[in-house]
XYZ file of C-alpha atoms in Angstrom:
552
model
C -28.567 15.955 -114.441
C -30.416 17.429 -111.400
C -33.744 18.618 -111.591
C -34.221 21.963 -109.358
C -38.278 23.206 -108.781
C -38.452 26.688 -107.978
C -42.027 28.222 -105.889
C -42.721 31.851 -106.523
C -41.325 33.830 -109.251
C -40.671 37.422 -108.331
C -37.660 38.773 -107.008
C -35.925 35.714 -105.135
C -37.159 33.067 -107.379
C -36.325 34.225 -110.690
C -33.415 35.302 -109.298
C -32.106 32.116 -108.400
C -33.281 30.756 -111.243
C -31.290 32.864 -113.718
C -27.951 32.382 -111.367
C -28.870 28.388 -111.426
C -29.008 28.654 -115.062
C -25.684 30.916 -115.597
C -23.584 28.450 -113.320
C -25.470 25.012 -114.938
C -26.431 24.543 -118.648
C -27.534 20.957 -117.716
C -29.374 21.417 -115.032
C -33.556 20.754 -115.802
C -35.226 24.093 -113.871
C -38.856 24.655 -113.783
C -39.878 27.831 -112.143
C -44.076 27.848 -110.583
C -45.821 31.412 -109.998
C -49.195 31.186 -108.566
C -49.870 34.953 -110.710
C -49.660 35.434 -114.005
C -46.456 37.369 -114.105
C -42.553 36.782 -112.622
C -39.824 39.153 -112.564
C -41.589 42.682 -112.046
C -40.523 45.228 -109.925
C -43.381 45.325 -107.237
C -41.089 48.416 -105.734
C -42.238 50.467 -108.745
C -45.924 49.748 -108.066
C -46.778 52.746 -106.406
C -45.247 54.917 -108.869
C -46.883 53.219 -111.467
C -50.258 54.215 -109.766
C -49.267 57.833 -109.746
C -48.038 57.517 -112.842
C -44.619 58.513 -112.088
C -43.939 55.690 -114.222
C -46.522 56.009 -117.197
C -45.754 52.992 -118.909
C -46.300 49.608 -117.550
C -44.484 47.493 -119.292
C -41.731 49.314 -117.606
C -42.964 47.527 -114.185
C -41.624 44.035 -116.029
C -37.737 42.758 -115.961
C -38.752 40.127 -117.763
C -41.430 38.603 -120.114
C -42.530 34.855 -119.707
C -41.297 34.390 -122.999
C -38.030 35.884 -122.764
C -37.008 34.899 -119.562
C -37.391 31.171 -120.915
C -35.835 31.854 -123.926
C -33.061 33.538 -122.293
C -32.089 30.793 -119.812
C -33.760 28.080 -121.009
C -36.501 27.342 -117.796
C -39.521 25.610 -117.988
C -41.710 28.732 -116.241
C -45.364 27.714 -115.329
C -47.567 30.730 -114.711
C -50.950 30.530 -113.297
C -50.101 27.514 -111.186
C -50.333 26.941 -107.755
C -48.159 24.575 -105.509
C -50.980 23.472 -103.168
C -48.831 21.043 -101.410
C -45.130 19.508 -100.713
C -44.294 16.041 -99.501
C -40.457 15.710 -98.224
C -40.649 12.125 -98.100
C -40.807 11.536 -101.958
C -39.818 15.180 -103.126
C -42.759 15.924 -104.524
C -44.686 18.770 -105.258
C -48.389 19.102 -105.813
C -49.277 22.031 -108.515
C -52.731 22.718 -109.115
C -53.564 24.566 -112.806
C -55.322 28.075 -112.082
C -57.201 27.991 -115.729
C -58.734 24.714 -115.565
C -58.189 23.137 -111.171
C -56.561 20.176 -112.720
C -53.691 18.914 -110.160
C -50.379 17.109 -110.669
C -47.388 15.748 -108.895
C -43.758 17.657 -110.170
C -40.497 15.431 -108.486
C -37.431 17.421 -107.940
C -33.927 16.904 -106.512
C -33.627 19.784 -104.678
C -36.824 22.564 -104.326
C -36.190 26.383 -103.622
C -38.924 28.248 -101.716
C -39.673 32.180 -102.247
C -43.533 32.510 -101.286
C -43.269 35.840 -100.011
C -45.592 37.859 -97.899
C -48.863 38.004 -97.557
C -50.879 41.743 -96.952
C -52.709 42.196 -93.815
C -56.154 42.249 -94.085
C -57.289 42.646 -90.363
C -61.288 41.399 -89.765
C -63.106 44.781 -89.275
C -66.611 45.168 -90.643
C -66.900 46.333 -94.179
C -63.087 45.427 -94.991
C -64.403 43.283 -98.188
C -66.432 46.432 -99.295
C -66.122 47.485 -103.061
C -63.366 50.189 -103.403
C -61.192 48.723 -100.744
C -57.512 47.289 -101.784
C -54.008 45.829 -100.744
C -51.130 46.617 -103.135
C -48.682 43.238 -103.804
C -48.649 42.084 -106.516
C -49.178 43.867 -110.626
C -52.745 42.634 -110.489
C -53.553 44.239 -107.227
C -52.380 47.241 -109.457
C -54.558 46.859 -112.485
C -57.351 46.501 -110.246
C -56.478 49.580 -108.232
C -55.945 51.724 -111.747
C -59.316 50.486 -112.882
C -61.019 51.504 -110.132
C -59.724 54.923 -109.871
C -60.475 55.720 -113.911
C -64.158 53.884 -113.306
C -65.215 55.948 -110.661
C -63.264 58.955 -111.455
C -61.535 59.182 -107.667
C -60.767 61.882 -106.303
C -59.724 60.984 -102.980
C -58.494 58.418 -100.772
C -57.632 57.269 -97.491
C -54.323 55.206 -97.176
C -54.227 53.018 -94.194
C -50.657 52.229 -92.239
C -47.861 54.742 -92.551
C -45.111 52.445 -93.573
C -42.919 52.641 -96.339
C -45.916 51.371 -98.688
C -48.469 53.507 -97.337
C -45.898 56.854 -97.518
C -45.516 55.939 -101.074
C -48.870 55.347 -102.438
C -50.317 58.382 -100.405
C -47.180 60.549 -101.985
C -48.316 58.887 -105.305
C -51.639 59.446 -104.806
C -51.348 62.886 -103.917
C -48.897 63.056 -107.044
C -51.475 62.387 -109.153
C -54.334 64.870 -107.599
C -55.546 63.122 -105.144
C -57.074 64.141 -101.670
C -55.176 62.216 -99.464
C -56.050 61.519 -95.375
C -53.777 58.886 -94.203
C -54.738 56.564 -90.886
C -51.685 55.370 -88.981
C -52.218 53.460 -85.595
C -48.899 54.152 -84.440
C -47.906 58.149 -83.095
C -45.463 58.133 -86.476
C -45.292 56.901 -89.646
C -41.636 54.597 -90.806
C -41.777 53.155 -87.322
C -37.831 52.117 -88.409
C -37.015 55.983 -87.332
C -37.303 57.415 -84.120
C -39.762 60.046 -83.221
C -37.850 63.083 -83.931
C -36.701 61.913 -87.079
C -40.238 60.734 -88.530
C -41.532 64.730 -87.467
C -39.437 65.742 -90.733
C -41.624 63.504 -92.631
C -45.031 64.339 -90.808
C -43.682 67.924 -91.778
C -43.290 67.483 -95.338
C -46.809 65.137 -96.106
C -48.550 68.093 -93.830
C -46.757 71.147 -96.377
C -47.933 69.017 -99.412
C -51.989 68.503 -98.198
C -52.136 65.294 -97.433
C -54.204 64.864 -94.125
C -51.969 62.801 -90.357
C -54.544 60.728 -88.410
C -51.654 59.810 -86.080
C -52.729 57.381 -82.693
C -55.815 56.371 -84.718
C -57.247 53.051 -85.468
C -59.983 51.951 -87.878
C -62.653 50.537 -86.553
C -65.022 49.608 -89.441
C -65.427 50.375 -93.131
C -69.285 51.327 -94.406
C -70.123 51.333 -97.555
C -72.520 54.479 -98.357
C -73.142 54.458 -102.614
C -69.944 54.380 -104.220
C -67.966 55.899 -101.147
C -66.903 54.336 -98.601
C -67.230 55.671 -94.615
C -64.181 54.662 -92.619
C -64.379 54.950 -89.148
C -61.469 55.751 -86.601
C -61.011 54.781 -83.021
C -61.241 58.076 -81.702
C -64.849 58.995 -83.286
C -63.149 60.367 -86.429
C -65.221 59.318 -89.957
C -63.788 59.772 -93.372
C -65.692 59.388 -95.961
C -63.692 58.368 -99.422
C -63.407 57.246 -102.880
C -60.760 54.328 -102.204
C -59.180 52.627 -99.345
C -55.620 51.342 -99.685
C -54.562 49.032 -96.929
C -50.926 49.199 -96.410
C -50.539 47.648 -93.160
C -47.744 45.414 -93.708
C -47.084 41.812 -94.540
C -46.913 38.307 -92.969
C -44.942 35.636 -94.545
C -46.350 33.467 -96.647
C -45.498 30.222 -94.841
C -48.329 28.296 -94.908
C -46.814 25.570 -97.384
C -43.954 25.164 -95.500
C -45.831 24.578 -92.764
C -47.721 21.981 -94.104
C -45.004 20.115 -95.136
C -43.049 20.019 -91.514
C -40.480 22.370 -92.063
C -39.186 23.999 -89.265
C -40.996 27.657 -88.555
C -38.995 30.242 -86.600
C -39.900 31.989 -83.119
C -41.592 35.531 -85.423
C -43.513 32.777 -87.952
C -40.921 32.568 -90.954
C -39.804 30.071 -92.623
C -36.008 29.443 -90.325
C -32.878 28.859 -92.470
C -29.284 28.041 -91.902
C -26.636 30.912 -93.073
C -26.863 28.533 -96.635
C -30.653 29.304 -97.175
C -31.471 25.783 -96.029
C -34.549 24.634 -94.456
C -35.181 22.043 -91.950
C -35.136 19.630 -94.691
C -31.607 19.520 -96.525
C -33.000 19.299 -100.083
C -35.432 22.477 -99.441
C -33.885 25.826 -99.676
C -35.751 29.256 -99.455
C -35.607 32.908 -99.449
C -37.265 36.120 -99.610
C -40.104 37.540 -97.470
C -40.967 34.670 -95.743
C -37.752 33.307 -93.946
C -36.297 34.549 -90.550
C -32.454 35.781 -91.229
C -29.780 36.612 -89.060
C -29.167 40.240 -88.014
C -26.121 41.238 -87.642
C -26.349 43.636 -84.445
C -28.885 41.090 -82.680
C -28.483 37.822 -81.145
C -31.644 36.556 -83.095
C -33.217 36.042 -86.622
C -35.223 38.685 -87.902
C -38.125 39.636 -90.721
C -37.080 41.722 -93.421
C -39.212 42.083 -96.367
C -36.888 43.599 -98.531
C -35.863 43.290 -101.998
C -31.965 43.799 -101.826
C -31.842 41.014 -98.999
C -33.946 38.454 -101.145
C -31.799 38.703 -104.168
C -28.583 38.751 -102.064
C -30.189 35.362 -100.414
C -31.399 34.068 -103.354
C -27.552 34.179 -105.211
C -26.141 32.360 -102.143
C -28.688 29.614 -102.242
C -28.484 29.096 -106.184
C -24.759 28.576 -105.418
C -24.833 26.403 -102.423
C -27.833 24.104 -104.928
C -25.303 24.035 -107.382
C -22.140 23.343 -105.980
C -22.900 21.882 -102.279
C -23.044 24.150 -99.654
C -20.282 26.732 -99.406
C -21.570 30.381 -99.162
C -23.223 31.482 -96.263
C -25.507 34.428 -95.731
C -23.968 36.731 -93.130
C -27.283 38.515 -92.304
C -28.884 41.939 -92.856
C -28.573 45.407 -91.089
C -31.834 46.495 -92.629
C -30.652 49.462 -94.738
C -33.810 50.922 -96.190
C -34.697 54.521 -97.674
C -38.039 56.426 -98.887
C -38.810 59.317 -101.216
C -41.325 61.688 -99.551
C -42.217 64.083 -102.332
C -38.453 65.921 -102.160
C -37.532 64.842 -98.942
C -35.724 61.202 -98.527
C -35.625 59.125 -95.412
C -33.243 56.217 -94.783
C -32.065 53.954 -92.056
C -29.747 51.021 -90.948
C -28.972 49.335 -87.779
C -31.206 49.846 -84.930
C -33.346 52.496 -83.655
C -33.654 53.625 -80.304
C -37.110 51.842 -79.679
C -35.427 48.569 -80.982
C -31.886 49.134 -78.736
C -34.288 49.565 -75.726
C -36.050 46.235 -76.159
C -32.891 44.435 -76.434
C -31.283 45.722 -73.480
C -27.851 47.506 -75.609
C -26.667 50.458 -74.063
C -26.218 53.011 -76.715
C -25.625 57.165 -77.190
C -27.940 58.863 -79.563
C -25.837 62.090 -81.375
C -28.091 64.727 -84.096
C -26.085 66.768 -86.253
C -27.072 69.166 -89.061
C -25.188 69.412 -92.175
C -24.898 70.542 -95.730
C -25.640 68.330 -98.404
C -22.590 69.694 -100.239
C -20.135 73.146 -100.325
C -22.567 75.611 -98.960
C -20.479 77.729 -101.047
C -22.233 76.012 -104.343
C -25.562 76.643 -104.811
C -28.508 74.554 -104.008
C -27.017 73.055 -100.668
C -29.582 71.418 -98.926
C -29.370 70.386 -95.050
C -28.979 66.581 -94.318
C -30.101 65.731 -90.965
C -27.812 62.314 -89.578
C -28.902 60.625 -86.035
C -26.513 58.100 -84.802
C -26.517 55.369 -82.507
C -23.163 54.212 -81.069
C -22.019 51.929 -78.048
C -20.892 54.216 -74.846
C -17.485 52.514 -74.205
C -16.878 50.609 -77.758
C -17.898 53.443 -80.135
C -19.322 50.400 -81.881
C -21.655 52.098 -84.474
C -25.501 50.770 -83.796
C -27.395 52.511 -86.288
C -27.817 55.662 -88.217
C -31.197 57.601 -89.541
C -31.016 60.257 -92.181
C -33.082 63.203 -93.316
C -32.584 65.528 -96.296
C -33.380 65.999 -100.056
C -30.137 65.334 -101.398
C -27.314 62.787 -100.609
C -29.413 60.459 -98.063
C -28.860 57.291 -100.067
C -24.781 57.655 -100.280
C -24.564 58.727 -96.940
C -26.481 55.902 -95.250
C -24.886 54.000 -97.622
C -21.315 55.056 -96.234
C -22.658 53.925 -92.692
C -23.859 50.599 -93.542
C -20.146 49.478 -94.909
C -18.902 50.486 -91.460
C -21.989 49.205 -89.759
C -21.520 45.973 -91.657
C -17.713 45.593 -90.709
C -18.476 46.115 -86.818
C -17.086 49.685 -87.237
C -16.526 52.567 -84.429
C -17.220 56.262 -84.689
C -13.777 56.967 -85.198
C -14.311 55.185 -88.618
C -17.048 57.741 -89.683
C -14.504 60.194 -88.952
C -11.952 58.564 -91.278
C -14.169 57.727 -93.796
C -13.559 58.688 -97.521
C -15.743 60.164 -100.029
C -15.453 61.516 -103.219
C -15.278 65.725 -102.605
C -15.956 68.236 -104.965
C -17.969 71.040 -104.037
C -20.657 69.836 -106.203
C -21.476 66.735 -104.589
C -20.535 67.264 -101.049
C -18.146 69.207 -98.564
C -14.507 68.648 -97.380
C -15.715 67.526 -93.625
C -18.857 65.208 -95.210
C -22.003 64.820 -93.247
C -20.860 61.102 -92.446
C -17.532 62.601 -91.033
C -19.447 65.482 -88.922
C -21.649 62.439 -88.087
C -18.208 60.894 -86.581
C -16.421 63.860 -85.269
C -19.392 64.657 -82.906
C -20.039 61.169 -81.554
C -15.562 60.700 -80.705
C -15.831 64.048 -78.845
C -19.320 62.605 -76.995
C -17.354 59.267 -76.788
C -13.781 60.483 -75.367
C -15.896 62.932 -72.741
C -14.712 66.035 -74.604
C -18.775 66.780 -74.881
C -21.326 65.809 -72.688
C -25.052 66.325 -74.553
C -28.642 66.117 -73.053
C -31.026 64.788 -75.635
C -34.532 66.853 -76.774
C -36.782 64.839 -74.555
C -34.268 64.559 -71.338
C -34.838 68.504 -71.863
C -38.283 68.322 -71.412
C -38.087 65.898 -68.280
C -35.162 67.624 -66.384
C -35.855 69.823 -63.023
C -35.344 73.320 -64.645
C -35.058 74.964 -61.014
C -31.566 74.565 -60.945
C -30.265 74.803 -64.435
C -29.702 78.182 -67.096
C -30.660 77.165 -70.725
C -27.959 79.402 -72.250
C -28.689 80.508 -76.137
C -25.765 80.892 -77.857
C -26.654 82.029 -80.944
C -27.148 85.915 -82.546
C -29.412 88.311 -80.717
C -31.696 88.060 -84.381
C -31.846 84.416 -84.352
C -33.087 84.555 -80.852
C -35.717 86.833 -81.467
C -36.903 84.947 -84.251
C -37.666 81.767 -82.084
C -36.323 80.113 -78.942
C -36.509 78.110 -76.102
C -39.026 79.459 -73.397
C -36.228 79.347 -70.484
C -33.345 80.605 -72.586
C -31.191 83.203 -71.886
C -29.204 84.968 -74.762
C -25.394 85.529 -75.227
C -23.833 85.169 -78.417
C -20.975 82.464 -78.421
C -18.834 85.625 -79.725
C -19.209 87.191 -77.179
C -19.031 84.500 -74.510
C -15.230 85.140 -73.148
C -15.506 88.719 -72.100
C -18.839 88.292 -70.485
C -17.963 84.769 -68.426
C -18.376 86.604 -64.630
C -22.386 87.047 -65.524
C -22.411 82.926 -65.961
C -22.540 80.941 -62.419
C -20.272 78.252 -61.941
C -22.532 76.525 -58.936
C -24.835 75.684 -61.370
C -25.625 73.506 -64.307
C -25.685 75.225 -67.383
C -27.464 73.258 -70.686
C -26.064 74.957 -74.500
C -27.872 75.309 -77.640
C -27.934 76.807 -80.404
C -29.238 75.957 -84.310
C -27.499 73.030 -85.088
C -25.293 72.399 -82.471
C -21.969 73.831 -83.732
C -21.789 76.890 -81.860
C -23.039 74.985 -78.699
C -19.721 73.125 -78.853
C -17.299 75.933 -79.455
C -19.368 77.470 -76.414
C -19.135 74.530 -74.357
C -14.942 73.965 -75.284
C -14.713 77.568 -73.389
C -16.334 77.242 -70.743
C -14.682 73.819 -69.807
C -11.423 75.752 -70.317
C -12.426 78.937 -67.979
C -13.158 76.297 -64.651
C -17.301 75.599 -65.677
C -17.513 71.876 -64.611
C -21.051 71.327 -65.183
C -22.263 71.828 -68.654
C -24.324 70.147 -71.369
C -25.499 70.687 -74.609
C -28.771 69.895 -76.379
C -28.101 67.147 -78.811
C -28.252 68.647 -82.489
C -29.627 71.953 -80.717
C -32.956 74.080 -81.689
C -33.228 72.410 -85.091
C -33.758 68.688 -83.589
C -35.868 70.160 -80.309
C -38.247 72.310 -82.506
C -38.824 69.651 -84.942
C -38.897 66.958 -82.178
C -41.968 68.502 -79.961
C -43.976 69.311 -82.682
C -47.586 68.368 -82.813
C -49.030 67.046 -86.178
């Protein structure tokens, strides 16, 4: 019978406990949490705080009691593994209630630590009022504080998917929310462009962008709190919440000589196996392969914990076997009613690593526009210039996001081209989307940029390019244009485009827009046809360049 010790008890280490435990009934498990709960769904936190979710005993998969019951584990809350030692596979756990310590033995030991909050050292940062948001009692502490003191406002620090939720929960539940993000955009995992939909919506719902700013101190001043910015900005608050994002929590492994990757995780083989062949982890605090990169990455994600955390339970119980083929980093966030989502690589990211890439915007209806209540999804794509290779894929809208990015990430995930997206299936009725899907319109764009049937200039080439020698042609209605266009434009309808081609020059560039980018093309297929050789269009057209150079 093999004994199997489990460290950390949220969402990779029960899960790997419960698989052990469905594929061996003789197996002795013993799971150790350092907190006093496992199996809660730290995703629901913030919600929980702005009481989306009212009740918290919703926050919990699993009680202590049943999850024991259930699969029959030996789960020791409130205990602390303070130290491993390979050489005699060993663990030291220390008892939280009363410091005593003792040695557990195993045969094989499964690590899921999981990250740890930054806390950066700035004066004032241990000031009453002032919080990270990990774990359930980071949350009881946070709820307390806010009925205590009767809050009424807060400042939410880092603009990541943490910090967007608890300052849309915050403001939820009637808060005044300012929130501080070093960075020029919050969900750094989107490009610019893309992120000015969500600067949009959190400036339409109150809460307050300090974008480019730093804190630089935290002063306590009676039971608010003063936090000071880099650029001479002061806030003064209720409550702090740092959301800054995590570090692994490796410091055990360390310790104990197991190998650390090149970014500080914990490295594994594609079996979840450490340095040491009996010690297996997951979660937060390993380094796992990405697919699209040539090197390990950290993603500190639920989905890819439990996905890890199956694989190892199998390879612990039956030898090694299933490998982990890596991550593409699908993610998504609720923004009041707007939802952003993401896989592959970004622009920023395909820069670093030297992949050439084409970036394509198009604008599209959620479903029929026909039915009512069609909403527009907005779908940037990343693809390889000669492969059509599919690199990555951001998308904007209020309904639809999550099957849509969820369409791209299959095709991401098998290596596939845009000519996929264009072939892709979906279930159509005019309820739930349109004949030509925003994942095909996605496709059919990029194979006409691909095959050279459509040459585009993106929003900021626009605002680099010498002008002098170039007419910005407006394609759409007379009404349209009045309402709002670009300063250099000149207007003729697309309709209208064939009987009035002797007023365009042909010894001169000519750049096409129009709202989404639809009519640009249709414009840009004539004039290709009628001997105009050099043409371009602005990528996803007024929509993406409005949105783009705004200030927030």
């Amino acid at each position: 019978m093999s004994k199997i010790l489990i460290i950390g008890g949220v969402a990779g280490g029960a899960s790997l406990a419960a698989r052990l435990r469905r594929l061996d009934e003789q197996a002795e498990i013993i799971l150790i949490e350092k907190g006093p709960y496992i199996s809660y769904a730290n995703c629901g936190l913030p919600y929980y705080i702005g009481d989306a979710i009212p009740q918290r005993e919703k926050l919990f998969v699993q009680s202590v009691s049943g999850f024991s019951q259930r699969f029959n584990i030996d789960i020791r809350t409130l205990s602390e593994a303070v130290q491993i030692i390979p050489e005699r596979k060993t663990v030291c756990i220390r008892k939280a209630e009363t410091g005593e310590t003792y040695e557990e033995n195993y045969d094989k030991l499964l690590l899921s630590p999981g990250a740890n909050p930054i806390v950066p050292d700035l004066p004032g940062i241990r000031s009453e009022g002032i919080f990270t948001l990990r774990d359930v009692t980071d949350t009881d502490r946070i709820k307390q504080h806010m009925r205590q003191h009767n809050v009424e406002d807060a400042v939410v620090v880092g603009g990541g998917f943490i910090g967007l939720e608890m300052a849309e929960n915050l403001t939820m539940a009637g808060l005044e929310v300012h929130l501080v993000e070093k960075a020029p955009q919050v969900m750094t995992p989107l490009d610019p462009e893309m992120a000015n939909f969500i600067h949009q919506k959190m400036y339409d719902n109150g809460i307050s962008l300090h974008l480019c700013c730093g804190v630089t101190a935290f002063e306590p001043d009676g039971t608010a709190i003063r936090v000071h910015l880099d650029n001479g900005t002061e806030i003064k608050t209720s409550m702090v919440l740092l959301c800054m994002g995590v570090r692994p929590n490796t410091a055990l492994a360390e310790a104990a000589g197991l190998r650390l990757g090149s970014l500080g995780g914990i490295a594994v083989n594609s079996y979840m196996q450490t340095s040491d062949p009996d010690i297996y982890a997951v979660g937060d605090a390993v380094e796992i392969p990405h697919m699209l990169l040539q090197h390990p990455v950290l993603l500190p994600l639920a989905g890819p914990a439990n996905k890890e955390a199956r694989i190892a339970a199998d390879n612990i119980a039956f030898g090694n076997h299933r490998q982990y083929s890596g991550c593409i980093g699908t993610a998504i966030a609720k923004i009041f009613d707007l939802h952003a989502a993401t896989v592959g690589l970004n622009e920023k990211q395909l820069a670093k690593e030297g992949i050439p890439y084409i970036a394509s915007h198009t604008h599209s209806a959620s479903h029929a526009s026909y039915y009512p209540a069609s909403k527009m999804v907005d779908t940037k794509l990343l693809f390889h210039p000669e492969t059509g290779q599919i690199l990555g894929a951001q998308i904007i809208g209020m309904q639809g996001v999550d099957k849509r990015v969820e369409m791209i990430a299959q095709i991401i995930r098998h290596k596939g081209t845009v000519e996929d997206l264009c072939e892709t299936e979906q279930a159509y009725a005019p309820p739930f989307a349109s004949a030509k899907d925003p994942v095909n319109m996605a496709g059919f764009v990029a194979e006409n940029i691909l095959h050279d049937r459509y040459r585009i200039i993106q929003w900021n080439e626009w605002q680099k390019h010498d002008k002098s020698g170039t007419l910005l042609l407006d394609v759409r209605t007379p009404e349209e244009f009045r309402m709002g266009h670009l300063s250099e434009a000149v207007n003729l309808e697309v309709d209208h485009l064939r009987e009035n081609l002797n007023q365009l020059p042909k010894d001169k560039e000519i750049v096409i827009y129009c709202a989404i980018g639809l009519r640009a093309y249709i414009a840009y297929r004539i004039l290709t046809q009628h001997g105009f050789t050099n043409i371009r269009s602005i990528s996803g057209g007024y929509r993406t360049y409005q949105m783009a150079v705004k200030k927030f």
